């Protein structure tokens, strides 16, 4: 029996908000978002109820992959601010009850990183073996490019080094060789550095690639999971509350191993790519079955672990786990135009435009996200229903500046918009129609709905800590699941169809249920028998806390 430590497991009952400092708020008027700007908006985020920020890379960078190409792991890019301002931000967030986690991108560096420059210049360089070199690349079908169409193969020839180096991503991002103990030492030093500055953990970029040592010629081998265990225990020794949240886009039968042994000694959290992809299939089909099946395939996670759930992130909406035919269905429903598609597997769009701006459907999708097993992760702008700008390159389409107001520059910056790192979204989902200032004033806005949703989610520990299971219903369009925790039960129901419906929920082990409390809509309904007949509107969603006979409940 584990010691019950729910207040320690902050990551299980939280709401994470991901943002890129560069596109959030420009504090100094140069057209680029910065730490000073973000720090000003900490109260906005705290007011919404966000419990943790995930900062996308803010390190010094030539910016050829939006900051995922790093030249110094110990600094802040000069355009965004200083280390001093970083600490100020972390401190301000902490003061408002929010933790900060940061992107740890150590699968690769930028080609311009001094380590790589030294490595390529001299075979005797101490950094030579920090990267992966071969004289003649072998044809290895397991080593495929990540960005087909934009990237050609995974080996690039360096004329100076007279060898090829491995790059799982763009050719300007040479892979680090984690089989080299010196590289692992350095990664630990980077982790230790940011922990010392007050961060509460890391979103680890591209975990399966980081661990993938195939192609590492003549290097000492290291068991990849042994390495994750070492990293976990190092982090835990340095800072008990710090978490490792991994970007692990693998099929369900491979997900479990990233949490480690039975008690969980590798990643605390893993992004749930498999459920996310099936949500889009379910939305396209107006049928809950794909989500139900994806949930049924999920492995149980260890006590200290949790899924991180999301609908959209900063990358393309990848549909790589669907079959060709399923992907075609989602493309047809939500991204029929080739310019909306990317890498042959995904869509470079945000959710509201994909759903044709149907606000009821958008709310149903987020209500589902917030009730699913896991901790919801929002991408900035989702709270107001921002859209994409397809005129921006590749994945930048979904990384347009935050829309604070309808002023020129969207309240993001007073500079000439031509200086913005990514152009603003235009039209129906642009700042004139979708912005924070207008939505703050409107009690019926999406922003205020999100604030209520987040509050309710935080007040519903059954969802974060409980044991979940599917509840059978007689309606294919409806997903019903329950979460049981500490003697209470919450049932969440979501209707994927525009047609209203009535469903009957038979709840096992609840013969003494007398009523339910509607956690989102409000009110209590008494029941004549221990089954719930429920009405759901088109794209309706309801969270119910079940009341048993003689049970005292604070809804
Ligand atoms: O992405 C890594 C990665 O594996 C993704 O490319 C993923 O396979 C795909 O996009 C599914 O969404 C990370 C970052 O999220 C991405 O922004 C970076 O470009 C990439 O690493 C390289 O650092």
PDB file of N, CA, C and O in Angstrom, residues 367-396:
ATOM      1  N   UNK A 367     -14.028  19.726 -22.589  1.00  0.00           N
ATOM      2  CA  UNK A 367     -14.593  19.075 -21.404  1.00  0.00           C
ATOM      3  C   UNK A 367     -14.116  17.626 -21.351  1.00  0.00           C
ATOM      4  O   UNK A 367     -13.727  17.110 -20.297  1.00  0.00           O
ATOM      5  N   UNK A 368     -14.096  16.984 -22.511  1.00  0.00           N
ATOM      6  CA  UNK A 368     -13.584  15.607 -22.602  1.00  0.00           C
ATOM      7  C   UNK A 368     -12.112  15.575 -22.171  1.00  0.00           C
ATOM      8  O   UNK A 368     -11.713  14.765 -21.325  1.00  0.00           O
ATOM      9  N   UNK A 369     -11.323  16.465 -22.750  1.00  0.00           N
ATOM     10  CA  UNK A 369      -9.894  16.504 -22.421  1.00  0.00           C
ATOM     11  C   UNK A 369      -9.677  16.616 -20.911  1.00  0.00           C
ATOM     12  O   UNK A 369      -8.844  15.942 -20.335  1.00  0.00           O
ATOM     13  N   UNK A 370     -10.458  17.498 -20.277  1.00  0.00           N
ATOM     14  CA  UNK A 370     -10.268  17.747 -18.853  1.00  0.00           C
ATOM     15  C   UNK A 370     -10.788  16.613 -17.974  1.00  0.00           C
ATOM     16  O   UNK A 370     -10.503  16.590 -16.783  1.00  0.00           O
ATOM     17  N   UNK A 371     -11.580  15.703 -18.540  1.00  0.00           N
ATOM     18  CA  UNK A 371     -12.117  14.609 -17.714  1.00  0.00           C
ATOM     19  C   UNK A 371     -11.395  13.297 -17.967  1.00  0.00           C
ATOM     20  O   UNK A 371     -11.553  12.342 -17.221  1.00  0.00           O
ATOM     21  N   UNK A 372     -10.588  13.233 -19.002  1.00  0.00           N
ATOM     22  CA  UNK A 372      -9.909  11.974 -19.343  1.00  0.00           C
ATOM     23  C   UNK A 372      -8.806  11.661 -18.328  1.00  0.00           C
ATOM     24  O   UNK A 372      -8.294  12.570 -17.683  1.00  0.00           O
ATOM     25  N   UNK A 373      -8.423  10.377 -18.234  1.00  0.00           N
ATOM     26  CA  UNK A 373      -7.319  10.048 -17.329  1.00  0.00           C
ATOM     27  C   UNK A 373      -6.058  10.807 -17.736  1.00  0.00           C
ATOM     28  O   UNK A 373      -5.579  10.661 -18.861  1.00  0.00           O
ATOM     29  N   UNK A 374      -5.562  11.645 -16.825  1.00  0.00           N
ATOM     30  CA  UNK A 374      -4.353  12.410 -17.149  1.00  0.00           C
ATOM     31  C   UNK A 374      -4.499  13.857 -16.756  1.00  0.00           C
ATOM     32  O   UNK A 374      -5.561  14.310 -16.337  1.00  0.00           O
ATOM     33  N   UNK A 375      -3.400  14.574 -16.930  1.00  0.00           N
ATOM     34  CA  UNK A 375      -3.365  15.992 -16.605  1.00  0.00           C
ATOM     35  C   UNK A 375      -3.463  16.781 -17.910  1.00  0.00           C
ATOM     36  O   UNK A 375      -2.657  16.571 -18.813  1.00  0.00           O
ATOM     37  N   UNK A 376      -4.461  17.670 -18.013  1.00  0.00           N
ATOM     38  CA  UNK A 376      -4.613  18.393 -19.273  1.00  0.00           C
ATOM     39  C   UNK A 376      -3.506  19.418 -19.503  1.00  0.00           C
ATOM     40  O   UNK A 376      -3.107  20.119 -18.580  1.00  0.00           O
ATOM     41  N   UNK A 377      -3.045  19.469 -20.732  1.00  0.00           N
ATOM     42  CA  UNK A 377      -2.029  20.448 -21.115  1.00  0.00           C
ATOM     43  C   UNK A 377      -2.635  21.324 -22.203  1.00  0.00           C
ATOM     44  O   UNK A 377      -3.048  20.834 -23.255  1.00  0.00           O
ATOM     45  N   UNK A 378      -2.700  22.629 -21.917  1.00  0.00           N
ATOM     46  CA  UNK A 378      -3.234  23.576 -22.901  1.00  0.00           C
ATOM     47  C   UNK A 378      -2.090  24.243 -23.630  1.00  0.00           C
ATOM     48  O   UNK A 378      -1.021  24.476 -23.059  1.00  0.00           O
ATOM     49  N   UNK A 379      -2.315  24.569 -24.872  1.00  0.00           N
ATOM     50  CA  UNK A 379      -1.355  25.338 -25.667  1.00  0.00           C
ATOM     51  C   UNK A 379      -1.879  26.770 -25.690  1.00  0.00           C
ATOM     52  O   UNK A 379      -3.089  26.974 -25.905  1.00  0.00           O
ATOM     53  N   UNK A 380      -1.011  27.754 -25.466  1.00  0.00           N
ATOM     54  CA  UNK A 380      -1.470  29.146 -25.329  1.00  0.00           C
ATOM     55  C   UNK A 380      -2.470  29.510 -26.438  1.00  0.00           C
ATOM     56  O   UNK A 380      -2.317  29.085 -27.586  1.00  0.00           O
ATOM     57  N   UNK A 381      -3.477  30.293 -26.063  1.00  0.00           N
ATOM     58  CA  UNK A 381      -4.467  30.710 -27.058  1.00  0.00           C
ATOM     59  C   UNK A 381      -5.646  29.764 -27.170  1.00  0.00           C
ATOM     60  O   UNK A 381      -6.691  30.138 -27.698  1.00  0.00           O
ATOM     61  N   UNK A 382      -5.500  28.537 -26.646  1.00  0.00           N
ATOM     62  CA  UNK A 382      -6.640  27.618 -26.712  1.00  0.00           C
ATOM     63  C   UNK A 382      -7.793  28.141 -25.868  1.00  0.00           C
ATOM     64  O   UNK A 382      -8.950  27.892 -26.176  1.00  0.00           O
ATOM     65  N   UNK A 383      -7.440  28.846 -24.777  1.00  0.00           N
ATOM     66  CA  UNK A 383      -8.481  29.327 -23.865  1.00  0.00           C
ATOM     67  C   UNK A 383      -9.380  30.378 -24.495  1.00  0.00           C
ATOM     68  O   UNK A 383     -10.466  30.656 -23.984  1.00  0.00           O
ATOM     69  N   UNK A 384      -8.926  31.013 -25.584  1.00  0.00           N
ATOM     70  CA  UNK A 384      -9.790  31.989 -26.250  1.00  0.00           C
ATOM     71  C   UNK A 384     -10.245  31.496 -27.627  1.00  0.00           C
ATOM     72  O   UNK A 384     -10.979  32.180 -28.334  1.00  0.00           O
ATOM     73  N   UNK A 385      -9.781  30.333 -28.027  1.00  0.00           N
ATOM     74  CA  UNK A 385     -10.206  29.780 -29.322  1.00  0.00           C
ATOM     75  C   UNK A 385      -9.476  30.358 -30.512  1.00  0.00           C
ATOM     76  O   UNK A 385     -10.079  30.624 -31.561  1.00  0.00           O
ATOM     77  N   UNK A 386      -8.168  30.548 -30.369  1.00  0.00           N
ATOM     78  CA  UNK A 386      -7.388  31.074 -31.498  1.00  0.00           C
ATOM     79  C   UNK A 386      -7.339  30.088 -32.663  1.00  0.00           C
ATOM     80  O   UNK A 386      -7.460  28.882 -32.481  1.00  0.00           O
ATOM     81  N   UNK A 387      -7.122  30.629 -33.846  1.00  0.00           N
ATOM     82  CA  UNK A 387      -6.973  29.802 -35.044  1.00  0.00           C
ATOM     83  C   UNK A 387      -5.551  29.887 -35.574  1.00  0.00           C
ATOM     84  O   UNK A 387      -4.681  30.499 -34.956  1.00  0.00           O
ATOM     85  N   UNK A 388      -5.325  29.272 -36.741  1.00  0.00           N
ATOM     86  CA  UNK A 388      -3.971  29.230 -37.292  1.00  0.00           C
ATOM     87  C   UNK A 388      -3.811  30.237 -38.422  1.00  0.00           C
ATOM     88  O   UNK A 388      -4.787  30.799 -38.902  1.00  0.00           O
ATOM     89  N   UNK A 389      -2.572  30.415 -38.851  1.00  0.00           N
ATOM     90  CA  UNK A 389      -2.290  31.222 -40.039  1.00  0.00           C
ATOM     91  C   UNK A 389      -1.516  30.352 -41.024  1.00  0.00           C
ATOM     92  O   UNK A 389      -0.316  30.119 -40.863  1.00  0.00           O
ATOM     93  N   UNK A 390      -2.210  29.893 -42.051  1.00  0.00           N
ATOM     94  CA  UNK A 390      -1.591  28.949 -42.989  1.00  0.00           C
ATOM     95  C   UNK A 390      -0.513  29.597 -43.849  1.00  0.00           C
ATOM     96  O   UNK A 390       0.263  28.900 -44.505  1.00  0.00           O
ATOM     97  N   UNK A 391      -0.444  30.935 -43.810  1.00  0.00           N
ATOM     98  CA  UNK A 391       0.609  31.606 -44.573  1.00  0.00           C
ATOM     99  C   UNK A 391       1.965  31.446 -43.885  1.00  0.00           C
ATOM    100  O   UNK A 391       3.007  31.661 -44.500  1.00  0.00           O
ATOM    101  N   UNK A 392       1.961  31.079 -42.607  1.00  0.00           N
ATOM    102  CA  UNK A 392       3.238  30.882 -41.901  1.00  0.00           C
ATOM    103  C   UNK A 392       3.818  29.517 -42.282  1.00  0.00           C
ATOM    104  O   UNK A 392       3.087  28.600 -42.640  1.00  0.00           O
ATOM    105  N   UNK A 393       5.164  29.400 -42.203  1.00  0.00           N
ATOM    106  CA  UNK A 393       5.838  28.169 -42.640  1.00  0.00           C
ATOM    107  C   UNK A 393       5.506  26.981 -41.745  1.00  0.00           C
ATOM    108  O   UNK A 393       5.472  27.119 -40.518  1.00  0.00           O
ATOM    109  N   UNK A 394       5.386  25.840 -42.359  1.00  0.00           N
ATOM    110  CA  UNK A 394       5.276  24.560 -41.643  1.00  0.00           C
ATOM    111  C   UNK A 394       4.451  24.672 -40.350  1.00  0.00           C
ATOM    112  O   UNK A 394       3.335  25.155 -40.355  1.00  0.00           O
ATOM    113  N   UNK A 395       5.097  24.278 -39.222  1.00  0.00           N
ATOM    114  CA  UNK A 395       4.346  24.238 -37.952  1.00  0.00           C
ATOM    115  C   UNK A 395       4.149  25.610 -37.326  1.00  0.00           C
ATOM    116  O   UNK A 395       3.416  25.744 -36.347  1.00  0.00           O
ATOM    117  N   UNK A 396       4.819  26.632 -37.883  1.00  0.00           N
ATOM    118  CA  UNK A 396       4.626  27.981 -37.331  1.00  0.00           C
ATOM    119  C   UNK A 396       3.179  28.437 -37.482  1.00  0.00           C
ATOM    120  O   UNK A 396       2.736  29.362 -36.803  1.00  0.00           O
TER     121      UNK A 396
END
